[in-house]
Amino acid sequence: VQRRTQSLAAGLADTAPYHWEGEFADLELLDTEIREQRMNGNRHAQSYKAALARWLFSIEPLRASWDPTDTEAASIERGAQAFEDQGCASCHAGAPLTNNATVAVGERPAMQVPSLRGVRWRAPYLHDGSAPDLGAAVRAMYPAQLDGRRIDTIDPLTLLDLVAYLRTL
């Protein structure tokens, strides 16, 4: 199965477990499995792995850096509300914008919920890179079963507002 590497610029602190299926409790286990086992790389000392984790945790998420027009600001505000109403915030929660769970959404297999911090800078989207833009990524989440309710489609205007909001994260 094709996998796209998750962004390091999303801020890794407080987002364990790691890897798309959430199978690694910490970065040391991830490093050992991926670099040493799968890639047959050199084994690193514990101090090296600890320093690597500190460095990775220090990478700040990229942020949006523009002053929205009044029209854009209204769209962003509606998008923030839709993010809550559509159930997005139940998984993309808190400061890291992830609940660190491994879940299936829509017709997709269970995967680790990625952080949405700096999401505008990380196209293509989804675990396999199949969504070329944020609109396609949001549409791919439907139909969805969230919080015990089924959402089959997303209104086109709501989609635009959600994308406007996501670009600010």
PDB file of N, CA and C in Angstrom, residues 50-117:
ATOM      1  N   ALA A  50      17.567  10.218  21.250  1.00  0.00           N
ATOM      2  CA  ALA A  50      16.962  11.236  22.115  1.00  0.00           C
ATOM      3  C   ALA A  50      17.175  12.630  21.526  1.00  0.00           C
ATOM      4  N   ALA A  51      18.370  12.886  20.998  1.00  0.00           N
ATOM      5  CA  ALA A  51      18.651  14.192  20.381  1.00  0.00           C
ATOM      6  C   ALA A  51      17.797  14.380  19.132  1.00  0.00           C
ATOM      7  N   LEU A  52      17.627  13.341  18.335  1.00  0.00           N
ATOM      8  CA  LEU A  52      16.785  13.417  17.149  1.00  0.00           C
ATOM      9  C   LEU A  52      15.343  13.739  17.533  1.00  0.00           C
ATOM     10  N   ALA A  53      14.834  13.083  18.568  1.00  0.00           N
ATOM     11  CA  ALA A  53      13.466  13.346  19.022  1.00  0.00           C
ATOM     12  C   ALA A  53      13.326  14.792  19.491  1.00  0.00           C
ATOM     13  N   ARG A  54      14.294  15.298  20.259  1.00  0.00           N
ATOM     14  CA  ARG A  54      14.239  16.699  20.713  1.00  0.00           C
ATOM     15  C   ARG A  54      14.202  17.651  19.526  1.00  0.00           C
ATOM     16  N   TRP A  55      15.040  17.391  18.524  1.00  0.00           N
ATOM     17  CA  TRP A  55      15.072  18.249  17.340  1.00  0.00           C
ATOM     18  C   TRP A  55      13.740  18.177  16.595  1.00  0.00           C
ATOM     19  N   LEU A  56      13.228  16.987  16.365  1.00  0.00           N
ATOM     20  CA  LEU A  56      11.948  16.846  15.658  1.00  0.00           C
ATOM     21  C   LEU A  56      10.821  17.550  16.413  1.00  0.00           C
ATOM     22  N   PHE A  57      10.811  17.446  17.735  1.00  0.00           N
ATOM     23  CA  PHE A  57       9.775  18.100  18.529  1.00  0.00           C
ATOM     24  C   PHE A  57       9.916  19.618  18.519  1.00  0.00           C
ATOM     25  N   SER A  58      11.094  20.115  18.171  1.00  0.00           N
ATOM     26  CA  SER A  58      11.307  21.570  18.168  1.00  0.00           C
ATOM     27  C   SER A  58      10.856  22.231  16.868  1.00  0.00           C
ATOM     28  N   ILE A  59      10.586  21.457  15.838  1.00  0.00           N
ATOM     29  CA  ILE A  59      10.181  22.032  14.550  1.00  0.00           C
ATOM     30  C   ILE A  59       8.801  22.659  14.706  1.00  0.00           C
ATOM     31  N   GLU A  60       8.702  23.926  14.418  1.00  0.00           N
ATOM     32  CA  GLU A  60       7.447  24.661  14.548  1.00  0.00           C
ATOM     33  C   GLU A  60       6.579  24.470  13.315  1.00  0.00           C
ATOM     34  N   PRO A  61       5.284  24.334  13.503  1.00  0.00           N
ATOM     35  CA  PRO A  61       4.391  24.236  12.344  1.00  0.00           C
ATOM     36  C   PRO A  61       4.417  25.516  11.516  1.00  0.00           C
ATOM     37  N   LEU A  62       4.299  25.365  10.208  1.00  0.00           N
ATOM     38  CA  LEU A  62       4.167  26.523   9.337  1.00  0.00           C
ATOM     39  C   LEU A  62       2.794  27.147   9.558  1.00  0.00           C
ATOM     40  N   ARG A  63       2.723  28.442   9.517  1.00  0.00           N
ATOM     41  CA  ARG A  63       1.467  29.153   9.755  1.00  0.00           C
ATOM     42  C   ARG A  63       1.077  29.992   8.540  1.00  0.00           C
ATOM     43  N   ALA A  64      -0.217  30.213   8.431  1.00  0.00           N
ATOM     44  CA  ALA A  64      -0.719  31.130   7.408  1.00  0.00           C
ATOM     45  C   ALA A  64      -0.220  32.529   7.767  1.00  0.00           C
ATOM     46  N   SER A  65       0.126  33.317   6.764  1.00  0.00           N
ATOM     47  CA  SER A  65       0.695  34.634   7.062  1.00  0.00           C
ATOM     48  C   SER A  65       0.123  35.707   6.153  1.00  0.00           C
ATOM     49  N   TRP A  66      -1.175  35.848   6.163  1.00  0.00           N
ATOM     50  CA  TRP A  66      -1.793  36.908   5.378  1.00  0.00           C
ATOM     51  C   TRP A  66      -2.931  37.498   6.186  1.00  0.00           C
ATOM     52  N   ASP A  67      -3.293  38.709   5.842  1.00  0.00           N
ATOM     53  CA  ASP A  67      -4.428  39.361   6.475  1.00  0.00           C
ATOM     54  C   ASP A  67      -5.630  39.172   5.556  1.00  0.00           C
ATOM     55  N   PRO A  68      -6.597  38.359   5.984  1.00  0.00           N
ATOM     56  CA  PRO A  68      -7.744  38.094   5.108  1.00  0.00           C
ATOM     57  C   PRO A  68      -8.605  39.337   4.908  1.00  0.00           C
ATOM     58  N   THR A  69      -9.207  39.406   3.731  1.00  0.00           N
ATOM     59  CA  THR A  69     -10.182  40.462   3.472  1.00  0.00           C
ATOM     60  C   THR A  69     -11.406  40.198   4.332  1.00  0.00           C
ATOM     61  N   ASP A  70     -12.329  41.121   4.382  1.00  0.00           N
ATOM     62  CA  ASP A  70     -13.566  40.919   5.141  1.00  0.00           C
ATOM     63  C   ASP A  70     -14.343  39.711   4.620  1.00  0.00           C
ATOM     64  N   THR A  71     -14.372  39.564   3.302  1.00  0.00           N
ATOM     65  CA  THR A  71     -15.079  38.426   2.703  1.00  0.00           C
ATOM     66  C   THR A  71     -14.402  37.119   3.095  1.00  0.00           C
ATOM     67  N   GLU A  72     -13.059  37.088   3.027  1.00  0.00           N
ATOM     68  CA  GLU A  72     -12.322  35.888   3.428  1.00  0.00           C
ATOM     69  C   GLU A  72     -12.522  35.609   4.915  1.00  0.00           C
ATOM     70  N   ALA A  73     -12.514  36.646   5.732  1.00  0.00           N
ATOM     71  CA  ALA A  73     -12.687  36.477   7.167  1.00  0.00           C
ATOM     72  C   ALA A  73     -14.053  35.874   7.486  1.00  0.00           C
ATOM     73  N   ALA A  74     -15.082  36.307   6.776  1.00  0.00           N
ATOM     74  CA  ALA A  74     -16.418  35.747   6.988  1.00  0.00           C
ATOM     75  C   ALA A  74     -16.450  34.277   6.587  1.00  0.00           C
ATOM     76  N   SER A  75     -15.808  33.931   5.486  1.00  0.00           N
ATOM     77  CA  SER A  75     -15.735  32.546   5.039  1.00  0.00           C
ATOM     78  C   SER A  75     -14.970  31.690   6.044  1.00  0.00           C
ATOM     79  N   ILE A  76     -13.878  32.207   6.555  1.00  0.00           N
ATOM     80  CA  ILE A  76     -13.074  31.503   7.561  1.00  0.00           C
ATOM     81  C   ILE A  76     -13.909  31.260   8.814  1.00  0.00           C
ATOM     82  N   GLU A  77     -14.651  32.262   9.242  1.00  0.00           N
ATOM     83  CA  GLU A  77     -15.494  32.120  10.433  1.00  0.00           C
ATOM     84  C   GLU A  77     -16.560  31.046  10.214  1.00  0.00           C
ATOM     85  N   ARG A  78     -17.207  31.059   9.045  1.00  0.00           N
ATOM     86  CA  ARG A  78     -18.195  30.012   8.738  1.00  0.00           C
ATOM     87  C   ARG A  78     -17.527  28.641   8.671  1.00  0.00           C
ATOM     88  N   GLY A  79     -16.315  28.601   8.129  1.00  0.00           N
ATOM     89  CA  GLY A  79     -15.579  27.342   8.046  1.00  0.00           C
ATOM     90  C   GLY A  79     -15.223  26.787   9.411  1.00  0.00           C
ATOM     91  N   ALA A  80     -14.849  27.675  10.334  1.00  0.00           N
ATOM     92  CA  ALA A  80     -14.548  27.240  11.703  1.00  0.00           C
ATOM     93  C   ALA A  80     -15.792  26.634  12.353  1.00  0.00           C
ATOM     94  N   GLN A  81     -16.933  27.238  12.111  1.00  0.00           N
ATOM     95  CA  GLN A  81     -18.186  26.702  12.652  1.00  0.00           C
ATOM     96  C   GLN A  81     -18.522  25.368  12.002  1.00  0.00           C
ATOM     97  N   ALA A  82     -18.336  25.265  10.686  1.00  0.00           N
ATOM     98  CA  ALA A  82     -18.597  24.010   9.977  1.00  0.00           C
ATOM     99  C   ALA A  82     -17.649  22.916  10.469  1.00  0.00           C
ATOM    100  N   PHE A  83     -16.416  23.267  10.787  1.00  0.00           N
ATOM    101  CA  PHE A  83     -15.430  22.317  11.316  1.00  0.00           C
ATOM    102  C   PHE A  83     -15.974  21.659  12.582  1.00  0.00           C
ATOM    103  N   GLU A  84     -16.614  22.473  13.412  1.00  0.00           N
ATOM    104  CA  GLU A  84     -17.252  21.935  14.627  1.00  0.00           C
ATOM    105  C   GLU A  84     -18.513  21.155  14.276  1.00  0.00           C
ATOM    106  N   ASP A  85     -19.392  21.760  13.483  1.00  0.00           N
ATOM    107  CA  ASP A  85     -20.694  21.164  13.170  1.00  0.00           C
ATOM    108  C   ASP A  85     -20.585  19.855  12.403  1.00  0.00           C
ATOM    109  N   GLN A  86     -19.610  19.751  11.513  1.00  0.00           N
ATOM    110  CA  GLN A  86     -19.453  18.551  10.690  1.00  0.00           C
ATOM    111  C   GLN A  86     -18.746  17.423  11.446  1.00  0.00           C
ATOM    112  N   GLY A  87     -18.285  17.701  12.645  1.00  0.00           N
ATOM    113  CA  GLY A  87     -17.628  16.675  13.449  1.00  0.00           C
ATOM    114  C   GLY A  87     -16.128  16.580  13.261  1.00  0.00           C
ATOM    115  N   CYS A  88     -15.543  17.465  12.471  1.00  0.00           N
ATOM    116  CA  CYS A  88     -14.100  17.416  12.216  1.00  0.00           C
ATOM    117  C   CYS A  88     -13.302  17.561  13.518  1.00  0.00           C
ATOM    118  N   ALA A  89     -13.784  18.448  14.408  1.00  0.00           N
ATOM    119  CA  ALA A  89     -13.067  18.753  15.641  1.00  0.00           C
ATOM    120  C   ALA A  89     -13.080  17.592  16.630  1.00  0.00           C
ATOM    121  N   SER A  90     -13.911  16.577  16.397  1.00  0.00           N
ATOM    122  CA  SER A  90     -13.901  15.441  17.312  1.00  0.00           C
ATOM    123  C   SER A  90     -12.612  14.631  17.161  1.00  0.00           C
ATOM    124  N   CYS A  91     -12.029  14.623  15.979  1.00  0.00           N
ATOM    125  CA  CYS A  91     -10.751  13.922  15.754  1.00  0.00           C
ATOM    126  C   CYS A  91      -9.575  14.889  15.678  1.00  0.00           C
ATOM    127  N   HIS A  92      -9.767  16.016  15.011  1.00  0.00           N
ATOM    128  CA  HIS A  92      -8.715  17.020  14.880  1.00  0.00           C
ATOM    129  C   HIS A  92      -8.909  18.022  16.004  1.00  0.00           C
ATOM    130  N   ALA A  93      -8.517  17.592  17.209  1.00  0.00           N
ATOM    131  CA  ALA A  93      -8.870  18.313  18.431  1.00  0.00           C
ATOM    132  C   ALA A  93      -7.655  18.884  19.145  1.00  0.00           C
ATOM    133  N   GLY A  94      -7.939  19.871  19.986  1.00  0.00           N
ATOM    134  CA  GLY A  94      -6.920  20.431  20.859  1.00  0.00           C
ATOM    135  C   GLY A  94      -5.825  21.165  20.117  1.00  0.00           C
ATOM    136  N   ALA A  95      -4.800  21.549  20.860  1.00  0.00           N
ATOM    137  CA  ALA A  95      -3.687  22.308  20.277  1.00  0.00           C
ATOM    138  C   ALA A  95      -2.979  21.561  19.151  1.00  0.00           C
ATOM    139  N   PRO A  96      -2.785  20.238  19.267  1.00  0.00           N
ATOM    140  CA  PRO A  96      -2.111  19.552  18.160  1.00  0.00           C
ATOM    141  C   PRO A  96      -3.034  19.256  16.975  1.00  0.00           C
ATOM    142  N   LEU A  97      -4.307  19.569  17.102  1.00  0.00           N
ATOM    143  CA  LEU A  97      -5.305  19.313  16.051  1.00  0.00           C
ATOM    144  C   LEU A  97      -5.346  17.847  15.628  1.00  0.00           C
ATOM    145  N   THR A  98      -5.173  16.966  16.606  1.00  0.00           N
ATOM    146  CA  THR A  98      -5.346  15.531  16.435  1.00  0.00           C
ATOM    147  C   THR A  98      -5.702  14.930  17.786  1.00  0.00           C
ATOM    148  N   ASN A  99      -6.498  13.862  17.755  1.00  0.00           N
ATOM    149  CA  ASN A  99      -6.792  13.143  18.992  1.00  0.00           C
ATOM    150  C   ASN A  99      -5.863  11.947  19.150  1.00  0.00           C
ATOM    151  N   ASN A 100      -4.889  11.800  18.253  1.00  0.00           N
ATOM    152  CA  ASN A 100      -3.883  10.738  18.285  1.00  0.00           C
ATOM    153  C   ASN A 100      -4.480   9.347  18.144  1.00  0.00           C
ATOM    154  N   ALA A 101      -5.687   9.245  17.616  1.00  0.00           N
ATOM    155  CA  ALA A 101      -6.354   7.955  17.466  1.00  0.00           C
ATOM    156  C   ALA A 101      -6.150   7.400  16.062  1.00  0.00           C
ATOM    157  N   THR A 102      -6.375   6.126  15.934  1.00  0.00           N
ATOM    158  CA  THR A 102      -6.357   5.463  14.640  1.00  0.00           C
ATOM    159  C   THR A 102      -7.809   5.120  14.329  1.00  0.00           C
ATOM    160  N   VAL A 103      -8.377   5.770  13.310  1.00  0.00           N
ATOM    161  CA  VAL A 103      -9.805   5.616  13.014  1.00  0.00           C
ATOM    162  C   VAL A 103     -10.037   5.484  11.510  1.00  0.00           C
ATOM    163  N   ALA A 104     -11.184   4.907  11.174  1.00  0.00           N
ATOM    164  CA  ALA A 104     -11.628   4.832   9.784  1.00  0.00           C
ATOM    165  C   ALA A 104     -12.685   5.909   9.581  1.00  0.00           C
ATOM    166  N   VAL A 105     -12.534   6.709   8.542  1.00  0.00           N
ATOM    167  CA  VAL A 105     -13.505   7.747   8.218  1.00  0.00           C
ATOM    168  C   VAL A 105     -13.982   7.504   6.797  1.00  0.00           C
ATOM    169  N   GLY A 106     -15.275   7.556   6.616  1.00  0.00           N
ATOM    170  CA  GLY A 106     -15.833   7.320   5.292  1.00  0.00           C
ATOM    171  C   GLY A 106     -15.508   5.918   4.828  1.00  0.00           C
ATOM    172  N   GLU A 107     -15.096   5.804   3.606  1.00  0.00           N
ATOM    173  CA  GLU A 107     -14.783   4.498   3.014  1.00  0.00           C
ATOM    174  C   GLU A 107     -13.301   4.142   3.158  1.00  0.00           C
ATOM    175  N   ARG A 108     -12.556   4.923   3.891  1.00  0.00           N
ATOM    176  CA  ARG A 108     -11.110   4.731   3.999  1.00  0.00           C
ATOM    177  C   ARG A 108     -10.760   3.756   5.122  1.00  0.00           C
ATOM    178  N   PRO A 109      -9.593   3.094   5.014  1.00  0.00           N
ATOM    179  CA  PRO A 109      -9.152   2.194   6.091  1.00  0.00           C
ATOM    180  C   PRO A 109      -8.753   2.998   7.327  1.00  0.00           C
ATOM    181  N   ALA A 110      -8.668   2.345   8.459  1.00  0.00           N
ATOM    182  CA  ALA A 110      -8.277   3.000   9.706  1.00  0.00           C
ATOM    183  C   ALA A 110      -6.840   3.498   9.589  1.00  0.00           C
ATOM    184  N   MET A 111      -6.660   4.776   9.864  1.00  0.00           N
ATOM    185  CA  MET A 111      -5.345   5.412   9.822  1.00  0.00           C
ATOM    186  C   MET A 111      -5.226   6.373  11.000  1.00  0.00           C
ATOM    187  N   GLN A 112      -4.000   6.729  11.317  1.00  0.00           N
ATOM    188  CA  GLN A 112      -3.734   7.688  12.369  1.00  0.00           C
ATOM    189  C   GLN A 112      -4.293   9.045  11.954  1.00  0.00           C
ATOM    190  N   VAL A 113      -4.982   9.722  12.854  1.00  0.00           N
ATOM    191  CA  VAL A 113      -5.529  11.046  12.563  1.00  0.00           C
ATOM    192  C   VAL A 113      -4.360  12.033  12.518  1.00  0.00           C
ATOM    193  N   PRO A 114      -4.085  12.619  11.351  1.00  0.00           N
ATOM    194  CA  PRO A 114      -2.955  13.540  11.266  1.00  0.00           C
ATOM    195  C   PRO A 114      -3.301  14.893  11.876  1.00  0.00           C
ATOM    196  N   SER A 115      -2.291  15.576  12.357  1.00  0.00           N
ATOM    197  CA  SER A 115      -2.481  16.947  12.799  1.00  0.00           C
ATOM    198  C   SER A 115      -2.809  17.805  11.586  1.00  0.00           C
ATOM    199  N   LEU A 116      -3.632  18.810  11.793  1.00  0.00           N
ATOM    200  CA  LEU A 116      -3.949  19.740  10.704  1.00  0.00           C
ATOM    201  C   LEU A 116      -3.143  21.034  10.801  1.00  0.00           C
ATOM    202  N   ARG A 117      -2.221  21.105  11.759  1.00  0.00           N
ATOM    203  CA  ARG A 117      -1.388  22.306  11.850  1.00  0.00           C
ATOM    204  C   ARG A 117      -0.564  22.453  10.585  1.00  0.00           C
TER     205      ARG A 117
END
